[in-house]
XYZ file of N, CA and C in Angstrom:
540
model
N 99.818 9.862 65.672
C 100.518 10.154 64.651
C 100.821 11.770 64.305
N 102.059 11.894 64.415
C 102.419 13.515 63.684
C 103.021 13.749 62.655
N 102.558 14.621 62.195
C 103.088 15.060 60.343
C 104.742 15.949 60.700
N 105.453 15.533 59.738
C 107.109 15.818 59.775
C 107.104 16.581 58.511
N 108.279 16.954 58.145
C 108.723 17.775 56.989
C 110.331 17.328 57.314
N 110.704 16.218 56.068
C 112.273 16.101 56.199
C 112.612 17.043 54.819
N 114.008 17.927 55.076
C 114.667 18.371 53.934
C 115.940 18.057 53.855
N 116.176 17.758 52.792
C 117.647 17.304 52.587
C 118.252 18.449 51.893
N 119.456 18.693 52.483
C 120.534 19.465 52.159
C 121.532 18.799 50.575
N 121.772 19.520 49.958
C 122.432 19.387 48.495
C 122.305 18.037 47.853
N 121.407 17.885 47.496
C 121.161 16.426 46.806
C 120.194 17.215 45.717
N 120.795 16.265 44.594
C 120.066 16.396 42.857
C 120.393 18.244 42.638
N 121.385 18.893 43.098
C 121.532 19.942 42.692
C 122.851 20.175 42.027
N 122.674 20.657 40.600
C 123.602 20.905 39.544
C 124.074 19.498 39.091
N 123.373 18.261 39.212
C 123.643 17.150 38.510
C 124.401 16.617 39.973
N 124.695 16.832 41.092
C 125.558 15.885 41.740
C 124.834 15.795 42.975
N 125.251 14.388 43.682
C 124.308 13.519 44.479
C 123.130 13.376 44.039
N 122.609 12.704 42.996
C 121.632 12.266 42.574
C 120.928 11.391 43.489
N 119.950 11.827 43.889
C 118.269 11.062 44.282
C 117.098 10.689 43.870
N 116.848 9.790 43.661
C 115.286 9.640 42.622
C 114.485 10.151 44.225
N 113.343 10.387 44.094
C 112.363 10.872 45.079
C 111.746 9.559 45.199
N 111.349 8.734 44.596
C 111.206 7.228 44.744
C 112.043 6.509 45.758
N 113.179 6.620 45.638
C 114.124 5.973 46.457
C 114.117 6.788 48.123
N 113.573 8.020 47.928
C 113.626 8.873 49.054
C 112.078 8.473 50.121
N 111.555 8.600 49.123
C 110.153 7.482 49.594
C 110.147 6.223 50.582
N 110.922 5.237 49.595
C 111.103 4.166 49.814
C 111.829 4.321 51.500
N 112.829 5.156 51.590
C 113.592 5.292 52.755
C 112.902 5.449 53.724
N 112.184 6.582 53.758
C 111.096 6.987 54.780
C 110.087 5.366 55.182
N 109.540 5.201 54.260
C 108.605 4.174 54.574
C 109.080 2.851 55.120
N 110.750 2.471 54.596
C 111.339 1.356 55.251
C 111.533 1.754 56.939
N 111.765 2.817 57.021
C 111.778 3.365 58.615
C 110.503 3.181 59.423
N 109.129 2.910 58.812
C 108.407 2.497 59.393
C 107.186 4.026 59.027
N 107.466 5.161 58.427
C 106.943 5.948 58.421
C 105.580 5.564 57.186
N 104.416 6.621 57.725
C 103.454 6.584 57.066
C 102.995 8.002 56.100
N 102.004 7.454 55.285
C 101.607 8.569 54.197
C 102.900 9.353 53.890
N 103.858 9.045 53.193
C 104.964 9.446 52.814
C 104.874 10.198 51.309
N 105.077 11.537 51.228
C 104.956 11.927 49.858
C 106.218 13.131 49.790
N 106.597 13.217 48.501
C 107.873 14.320 48.415
C 107.272 14.951 47.322
N 107.999 16.492 47.311
C 107.712 17.514 46.423
C 109.009 17.656 46.011
N 108.712 18.191 44.719
C 109.802 18.524 43.939
C 111.344 17.367 43.764
N 112.464 17.812 43.187
C 113.273 16.608 43.049
C 114.600 17.164 43.933
N 114.300 17.996 45.066
C 115.340 18.910 45.992
C 115.311 18.306 47.339
N 114.788 17.064 47.666
C 115.085 16.268 48.800
C 113.769 17.153 49.990
N 112.477 17.011 49.808
C 111.605 17.428 50.563
C 110.332 16.266 50.846
N 110.353 16.025 51.916
C 109.294 14.829 52.396
C 108.457 15.033 53.277
N 107.249 14.756 53.185
C 106.306 14.937 54.497
C 105.763 13.347 54.787
N 105.604 13.209 56.073
C 105.282 12.345 56.309
C 104.919 11.885 57.720
N 104.306 10.808 58.313
C 103.527 10.872 59.730
C 104.440 9.696 60.262
N 104.308 9.959 61.471
C 105.229 8.822 62.541
C 104.703 9.090 63.888
N 104.983 8.029 64.748
C 104.641 7.999 65.755
C 105.592 8.707 66.847
N 106.699 8.554 66.285
C 107.528 9.258 67.249
C 107.662 10.847 67.390
N 107.745 11.155 68.355
C 107.620 12.689 68.690
C 108.702 13.797 68.861
N 109.853 13.116 68.561
C 110.893 13.894 68.735
C 111.326 14.127 67.541
N 111.702 15.116 66.640
C 112.545 15.854 65.761
C 113.942 15.384 65.293
N 114.712 15.623 66.698
C 116.101 15.305 66.634
C 116.077 13.918 66.675
N 115.395 12.837 67.009
C 115.527 11.324 66.986
C 114.959 11.254 65.383
N 114.344 11.513 65.044
C 113.840 11.355 63.366
C 115.055 11.785 62.738
N 115.797 12.621 62.987
C 116.357 13.129 61.959
C 118.086 12.581 62.115
N 117.995 11.814 63.353
C 119.155 10.830 63.568
C 119.042 9.597 62.804
N 117.917 9.008 62.728
C 117.401 7.987 62.110
C 117.114 7.887 60.554
N 116.791 9.375 60.178
C 116.561 8.966 58.885
C 118.087 9.707 58.334
N 118.858 10.385 59.043
C 120.520 10.743 58.526
C 121.354 9.377 58.282
N 121.081 8.697 59.306
C 121.627 7.277 59.457
C 121.601 6.277 58.496
N 120.065 6.400 58.001
C 119.794 5.426 56.798
C 120.190 5.954 55.420
N 119.907 7.420 55.531
C 120.164 7.821 54.386
C 121.689 7.553 53.509
N 122.502 7.535 55.144
C 123.815 7.602 54.698
C 124.267 6.102 54.174
N 123.772 5.053 54.675
C 123.757 3.534 54.212
C 123.273 3.336 52.881
N 122.264 3.885 52.797
C 121.065 3.430 51.385
C 121.975 4.378 50.451
N 122.463 5.625 50.522
C 122.920 6.329 49.151
C 124.717 6.310 49.169
N 125.019 6.126 50.317
C 126.676 6.079 50.082
C 127.135 7.430 50.380
N 126.502 8.310 50.838
C 126.963 9.407 50.853
C 126.146 10.262 51.935
N 126.537 11.597 52.681
C 126.193 11.985 53.416
C 125.424 13.506 53.190
N 124.248 13.640 53.515
C 123.313 14.672 53.335
C 122.542 15.393 54.594
N 122.944 16.480 54.804
C 122.339 16.954 56.245
C 121.011 17.066 56.165
N 120.083 16.483 56.870
C 119.021 16.613 56.969
C 118.136 17.505 58.179
N 116.989 18.431 57.544
C 116.731 19.198 58.674
C 115.003 18.673 58.785
N 114.609 18.233 59.995
C 113.525 17.939 60.205
C 112.382 18.770 61.133
N 111.394 19.323 60.457
C 110.609 20.285 61.181
C 108.873 19.531 61.514
N 108.523 19.762 62.600
C 107.146 19.396 62.476
C 106.245 20.258 61.918
N 104.656 19.901 61.522
C 104.243 20.633 60.617
C 103.431 21.613 61.639
N 103.567 21.846 62.960
C 103.428 23.249 63.742
C 105.134 23.685 63.346
N 105.832 23.454 63.425
C 107.253 24.341 63.386
C 107.123 24.727 62.182
N 106.609 24.496 60.912
C 106.541 24.916 59.844
C 105.288 26.020 59.580
N 103.933 25.781 60.291
C 103.070 26.614 60.151
C 103.896 27.963 60.965
N 104.258 28.037 62.059
C 105.019 29.046 62.402
C 105.864 29.556 61.686
N 106.907 29.071 60.723
C 107.655 29.255 60.418
C 106.942 30.412 59.073
N 105.996 29.871 58.455
C 105.051 30.549 57.533
C 104.644 31.416 58.053
N 103.988 31.685 59.344
C 103.163 32.777 59.498
C 104.544 33.950 60.673
N 105.548 33.355 60.543
C 106.596 34.368 61.203
C 107.396 35.250 60.269
N 107.122 35.007 59.278
C 107.703 35.728 57.725
C 108.109 37.162 58.247
N 109.214 37.644 58.246
C 109.274 39.181 58.930
C 108.941 40.099 57.455
N 109.029 39.491 56.464
C 108.574 40.093 55.298
C 107.126 40.208 54.891
N 106.406 39.661 55.676
C 104.802 39.445 55.294
C 104.224 40.614 55.485
N 104.593 41.753 56.218
C 103.796 42.998 56.197
C 104.371 44.065 55.356
N 105.292 43.387 54.078
C 105.818 44.523 53.283
C 105.641 44.084 51.969
N 104.273 44.703 51.497
C 103.614 44.523 50.219
C 104.438 44.554 49.122
N 105.664 45.285 48.898
C 106.463 45.599 48.054
C 107.107 44.384 47.752
N 107.447 43.413 49.005
C 108.307 42.555 48.758
C 107.997 41.360 47.916
N 108.378 41.271 47.006
C 108.088 39.901 45.956
C 108.274 38.536 46.438
N 107.305 37.164 46.671
C 107.298 36.081 47.454
C 108.622 35.419 46.831
N 108.444 35.504 44.987
C 109.723 35.218 44.484
C 110.916 35.238 44.899
N 111.425 36.395 45.802
C 112.680 36.530 45.946
C 113.110 36.192 47.295
N 112.234 35.555 48.221
C 112.207 35.111 49.602
C 112.510 33.488 49.685
N 113.382 33.460 50.462
C 113.997 31.915 50.637
C 113.990 31.587 52.504
N 113.785 30.718 52.766
C 113.875 30.593 54.102
C 114.931 29.499 54.407
N 115.832 29.832 55.023
C 117.172 28.447 55.122
C 116.746 27.830 56.532
N 116.967 26.856 56.210
C 116.247 25.581 57.564
C 117.850 25.289 57.727
N 118.198 25.793 59.385
C 119.203 25.426 59.645
C 118.902 24.167 60.682
N 120.168 23.392 61.014
C 120.265 22.030 61.544
C 120.214 22.347 63.302
N 120.397 23.651 63.364
C 120.113 23.989 65.098
C 120.337 25.720 64.783
N 119.789 26.415 66.183
C 119.813 27.621 66.310
C 121.259 28.297 66.149
N 121.619 29.369 65.478
C 123.007 29.896 65.724
C 123.014 30.207 67.018
N 124.342 30.510 67.533
C 124.726 31.679 68.265
C 124.128 32.824 68.073
N 123.844 33.650 69.219
C 123.620 35.135 69.346
C 124.945 36.141 67.893
N 126.202 35.595 68.458
C 127.172 36.132 68.050
C 127.274 35.607 66.502
N 126.949 34.492 66.389
C 127.126 33.832 64.705
C 126.214 34.970 64.056
N 124.566 34.999 64.747
C 124.167 35.631 63.896
C 124.279 36.927 63.581
N 124.738 37.530 64.822
C 125.086 39.323 64.446
C 126.075 39.254 63.678
N 127.348 38.251 63.657
C 128.434 38.289 62.744
C 127.824 38.022 60.974
N 127.047 37.550 60.728
C 126.534 37.372 59.639
C 125.729 38.792 59.469
N 125.151 39.398 60.001
C 124.439 40.110 59.844
C 125.168 41.656 59.645
N 126.593 41.768 60.497
C 127.230 42.944 60.480
C 128.582 42.783 59.109
N 128.529 41.589 59.209
C 129.884 41.332 58.087
C 129.689 41.341 56.574
N 128.412 40.961 56.344
C 127.762 40.742 54.849
C 127.138 42.206 54.572
N 127.575 42.938 53.188
C 127.475 44.098 53.018
C 126.698 44.119 51.444
N 125.773 42.773 51.226
C 125.330 42.901 50.026
C 123.798 43.466 50.063
N 123.203 43.631 49.096
C 121.753 44.272 49.099
C 120.456 43.661 49.437
N 121.118 42.191 50.103
C 119.753 41.229 50.661
C 119.463 41.840 52.178
N 117.956 41.298 52.452
C 117.708 41.636 53.679
C 117.739 40.219 54.551
N 118.257 40.189 55.663
C 118.423 39.277 56.257
C 117.673 38.789 57.700
N 116.980 37.886 58.541
C 116.093 37.967 59.511
C 116.740 36.271 59.840
N 117.297 36.537 61.459
C 117.340 35.151 61.670
C 116.353 35.089 62.905
N 115.788 33.948 62.796
C 114.669 33.413 63.700
C 114.654 31.902 64.170
N 115.622 32.069 65.603
C 115.835 30.745 65.772
C 116.294 29.810 64.696
N 115.833 28.489 64.400
C 116.778 27.669 63.515
C 116.099 27.700 61.790
N 115.681 29.278 61.635
C 115.622 29.789 60.308
C 115.996 31.114 60.070
N 116.442 31.069 58.736
C 116.712 32.325 58.217
C 116.138 32.701 57.256
N 115.568 33.671 57.212
C 114.545 34.443 56.185
C 115.414 35.535 55.431
N 115.716 35.253 54.048
C 116.417 36.150 53.233
C 115.509 36.590 51.933
N 115.987 37.918 51.961
C 115.178 38.375 50.912
C 115.933 38.807 49.879
N 116.136 38.009 48.753
C 117.250 38.612 47.328
C 116.957 39.463 46.762
N 117.156 40.522 46.898
C 116.570 41.958 46.287
C 116.562 41.733 44.575
N 117.696 40.959 44.355
C 117.939 40.892 42.821
C 117.973 39.653 42.414
N 117.441 38.571 43.043
C 117.322 37.040 42.782
C 118.656 36.386 43.375
N 118.331 35.256 43.713
C 119.189 34.359 44.383
C 120.444 33.766 43.394
N 120.029 33.706 41.991
C 121.074 33.556 41.085
C 122.405 34.368 41.360
N 121.947 35.643 41.494
C 122.995 36.645 41.244
C 124.094 36.865 42.216
N 123.055 36.606 43.275
C 123.759 37.301 44.713
C 124.940 36.647 45.290
N 125.688 36.980 45.883
C 127.057 36.820 46.723
C 126.789 35.848 47.999
N 125.444 36.104 48.500
C 125.250 35.556 49.620
C 124.716 34.059 49.339
N 125.633 33.201 49.635
C 125.418 31.807 49.227
C 125.183 30.959 50.496
N 124.764 29.963 50.320
C 124.514 28.976 51.344
C 125.814 28.628 52.219
N 127.291 28.417 51.423
C 127.854 27.854 52.111
C 128.679 29.524 52.625
N 128.391 30.588 52.568
C 128.760 31.464 53.286
C 127.938 31.711 54.422
N 126.970 31.448 54.126
C 126.020 31.748 55.489
C 126.449 30.587 56.910
N 126.490 29.053 56.086
C 127.050 28.354 57.121
C 127.967 28.603 57.570
N 129.084 29.267 57.123
C 130.234 29.295 57.275
C 130.241 30.406 58.575
N 129.547 31.410 58.329
C 129.474 32.337 59.240
C 128.800 32.098 60.653
N 127.254 31.098 60.421
C 126.596 30.561 61.273
C 127.122 29.716 62.267
N 128.262 29.021 61.586
C 128.698 27.803 61.815
C 127.550 26.733 62.224
N 126.539 26.529 61.554
C 125.654 25.456 61.153
C 125.115 25.069 60.023
N 125.024 23.987 59.725
C 124.584 23.448 58.130
C 123.190 23.862 57.892
N 122.397 23.987 56.803
C 121.314 24.210 56.559
C 121.040 23.882 55.072
N 119.776 24.372 54.640
C 119.368 24.017 53.454
C 118.044 25.078 53.021
N 118.077 25.727 51.985
C 117.139 26.620 51.581
C 116.226 26.130 50.719
N 114.952 26.828 50.653
C 113.651 26.434 50.058
C 113.120 27.973 49.883
N 112.620 27.951 48.594
C 112.035 29.284 48.260
C 110.739 29.235 48.761
N 110.110 30.742 48.846
C 108.984 30.543 49.879
C 107.648 29.857 49.100
N 107.615 29.496 47.389
C 106.546 28.706 47.214
C 106.937 27.514 47.535
N 108.130 26.715 47.656
C 108.015 25.393 47.872
C 107.544 25.352 49.357
N 108.046 26.610 50.399
C 107.623 26.465 51.939
C 106.248 26.461 52.020
N 105.222 27.207 50.831
C 103.952 27.355 50.895
C 103.496 25.915 50.674
N 103.839 25.465 49.582
C 103.213 23.827 49.104
C 103.814 22.495 50.138
N 104.812 23.025 50.853
C 104.990 22.063 51.876
C 104.136 22.238 52.982
N 103.716 23.580 53.309
C 102.886 23.747 54.463
C 101.396 23.011 53.805
N 101.130 23.333 52.890
C 99.719 22.397 52.530
C 99.641 21.292 52.492
N 100.581 20.705 52.336
C 100.970 19.259 52.084
C 100.816 18.487 53.446
N 101.254 19.684 54.300
C 101.284 19.171 55.808
C 100.085 19.353 56.687
N 99.284 19.934 55.930
C 98.068 20.369 56.835
C 97.159 19.022 56.371
N 97.231 18.234 55.760
C 96.367 16.898 55.402
C 95.450 16.434 56.530
């Protein structure tokens, strides 16, 4: 059995697309996954599966989610090893002046093209620091995410791939949960 993390986009945000975490756990259990646990109300699920392909899991979970809840939510699936790599490859880790409370990881459904990544980095003029690393985008929101003009929708439009963002505290907690 391998440990996976599924991260859902745009559920339970601002009262839109409500999904109880109990129902999300039941969906995963109904698919035959084991040791299913959730974190927070934003669609973070840690589970075990005999399946070895994250893309297969993503498609299975996505299809069942659409049927069960009546709307679509992009789901990003990462292995526990991938999440550990994401944690350890944090480009801001060596900068002690950077506060974790301003750091966000955007989990993308696929790696953006080099051109799309360069377009985001050159076209956006805000104070945020952005690093693209494969299927992840590390963002340091110098003035906080709530006040930033660098929104998830802007990022998705520039990169041409959907994604879902999690703050560093959530990423750290998910990593601990995945180390069982």
